[in-house]
Amino acid sequence: ALPGSTFVPEHVEQREDRVVLYGDVGGSVSEFRYRVRAGNSGRFVVPPAYAESMYERAVYAQGGPAGQLLVAPSTP
């Protein structure tokens, strides 16, 4: 997590195409700040954040569009 994050995960799984965070949330808004590193150049769509309860599937949240990420080709 980057400085300014208010959500502190108990467990983190870094996968090839996403990061899965596990932790407790309360009744107020929490924020998890992070930095991404692209392995290829190009234009990428940043998917919205999605959260759900492990035990109550009716409890979930999804963020709005996060935008695009443009990665310029590196020069040797």
mmCIF file of C-alpha atoms in Angstrom:
data_model
loop_
_atom_site.group_PDB
_atom_site.id
_atom_site.type_symbol
_atom_site.label_atom_id
_atom_site.label_comp_id
_atom_site.label_asym_id
_atom_site.label_seq_id
_atom_site.Cartn_x
_atom_site.Cartn_y
_atom_site.Cartn_z
ATOM 1 C CA ALA A 1 0.000 0.000 0.000
ATOM 2 C CA LEU A 2 1.118 3.516 -0.727
ATOM 3 C CA PRO A 3 1.077 6.291 1.869
ATOM 4 C CA GLY A 4 -2.423 7.632 2.428
ATOM 5 C CA SER A 5 -4.110 4.213 2.353
ATOM 6 C CA THR A 6 -6.724 3.751 5.058
ATOM 7 C CA PHE A 7 -7.484 0.071 4.313
ATOM 8 C CA VAL A 8 -4.910 -2.340 5.737
ATOM 9 C CA PRO A 9 -5.338 -5.835 4.253
ATOM 10 C CA GLU A 10 -4.760 -8.928 6.365
ATOM 11 C CA HIS A 11 -3.681 -10.972 3.329
ATOM 12 C CA VAL A 12 -2.620 -10.025 -0.219
ATOM 13 C CA GLU A 13 -2.505 -12.279 -3.310
ATOM 14 C CA GLN A 14 -0.611 -10.821 -6.260
ATOM 15 C CA ARG A 15 -1.799 -12.506 -9.441
ATOM 16 C CA GLU A 16 -0.775 -11.963 -13.042
ATOM 17 C CA ASP A 17 -3.765 -9.816 -13.960
ATOM 18 C CA ARG A 18 -5.013 -8.513 -10.587
ATOM 19 C CA VAL A 19 -4.366 -8.164 -6.881
ATOM 20 C CA VAL A 20 -6.735 -9.774 -4.371
ATOM 21 C CA LEU A 21 -6.916 -8.162 -0.925
ATOM 22 C CA TYR A 22 -8.495 -9.756 2.144
ATOM 23 C CA GLY A 23 -9.382 -7.755 5.233
ATOM 24 C CA ASP A 24 -12.021 -6.332 7.513
ATOM 25 C CA VAL A 25 -13.963 -3.202 6.652
ATOM 26 C CA GLY A 26 -16.045 -1.033 8.899
ATOM 27 C CA GLY A 27 -18.956 1.299 8.385
ATOM 28 C CA SER A 28 -16.873 4.135 6.933
ATOM 29 C CA VAL A 29 -15.121 4.565 3.607
ATOM 30 C CA SER A 30 -11.661 2.980 3.271
ATOM 31 C CA GLU A 31 -9.068 3.591 0.584
ATOM 32 C CA PHE A 32 -6.248 1.391 -0.698
ATOM 33 C CA ARG A 33 -3.661 3.243 -2.776
ATOM 34 C CA TYR A 34 -1.350 1.310 -5.053
ATOM 35 C CA ARG A 35 0.991 1.680 -8.016
ATOM 36 C CA VAL A 36 0.953 -0.457 -11.151
ATOM 37 C CA ARG A 37 3.785 -1.397 -13.456
ATOM 38 C CA ALA A 38 2.980 -2.385 -17.030
ATOM 39 C CA GLY A 39 5.050 -5.111 -18.672
ATOM 40 C CA ASN A 40 4.222 -3.950 -22.201
ATOM 41 C CA SER A 41 3.701 -0.656 -23.968
ATOM 42 C CA GLY A 42 0.224 0.301 -25.135
ATOM 43 C CA ARG A 43 -3.115 1.585 -23.900
ATOM 44 C CA PHE A 44 -4.765 -0.327 -21.073
ATOM 45 C CA VAL A 45 -8.221 0.023 -19.535
ATOM 46 C CA VAL A 46 -8.092 0.159 -15.744
ATOM 47 C CA PRO A 47 -11.015 -1.922 -14.450
ATOM 48 C CA PRO A 48 -13.167 -0.647 -11.586
ATOM 49 C CA ALA A 49 -12.513 -1.890 -8.077
ATOM 50 C CA TYR A 50 -14.851 -4.635 -6.855
ATOM 51 C CA ALA A 51 -15.406 -5.838 -3.293
ATOM 52 C CA GLU A 52 -17.598 -8.542 -1.801
ATOM 53 C CA SER A 53 -18.197 -10.260 1.506
ATOM 54 C CA MET A 54 -16.770 -13.765 1.787
ATOM 55 C CA TYR A 55 -19.792 -15.041 3.675
ATOM 56 C CA GLU A 56 -22.691 -12.799 2.611
ATOM 57 C CA ARG A 57 -22.733 -12.687 -1.195
ATOM 58 C CA ALA A 58 -25.485 -10.064 -1.163
ATOM 59 C CA VAL A 59 -22.964 -7.597 0.325
ATOM 60 C CA TYR A 60 -20.777 -6.150 -2.431
ATOM 61 C CA ALA A 61 -19.595 -2.891 -3.992
ATOM 62 C CA GLN A 62 -18.205 -1.866 -7.364
ATOM 63 C CA GLY A 63 -16.473 1.366 -8.270
ATOM 64 C CA GLY A 64 -16.996 3.409 -11.399
ATOM 65 C CA PRO A 65 -14.700 3.531 -14.426
ATOM 66 C CA ALA A 66 -11.089 4.064 -13.393
ATOM 67 C CA GLY A 67 -9.886 5.300 -16.790
ATOM 68 C CA GLN A 68 -7.032 4.303 -19.057
ATOM 69 C CA LEU A 69 -3.306 3.859 -18.645
ATOM 70 C CA LEU A 70 -1.000 4.807 -21.531
ATOM 71 C CA VAL A 71 2.446 3.229 -21.448
ATOM 72 C CA ALA A 72 4.997 4.565 -23.933
ATOM 73 C CA PRO A 73 7.525 2.172 -25.484
ATOM 74 C CA SER A 74 10.863 2.226 -23.703
ATOM 75 C CA THR A 75 13.934 3.396 -25.593
ATOM 76 C CA PRO A 76 17.122 1.344 -25.438
#
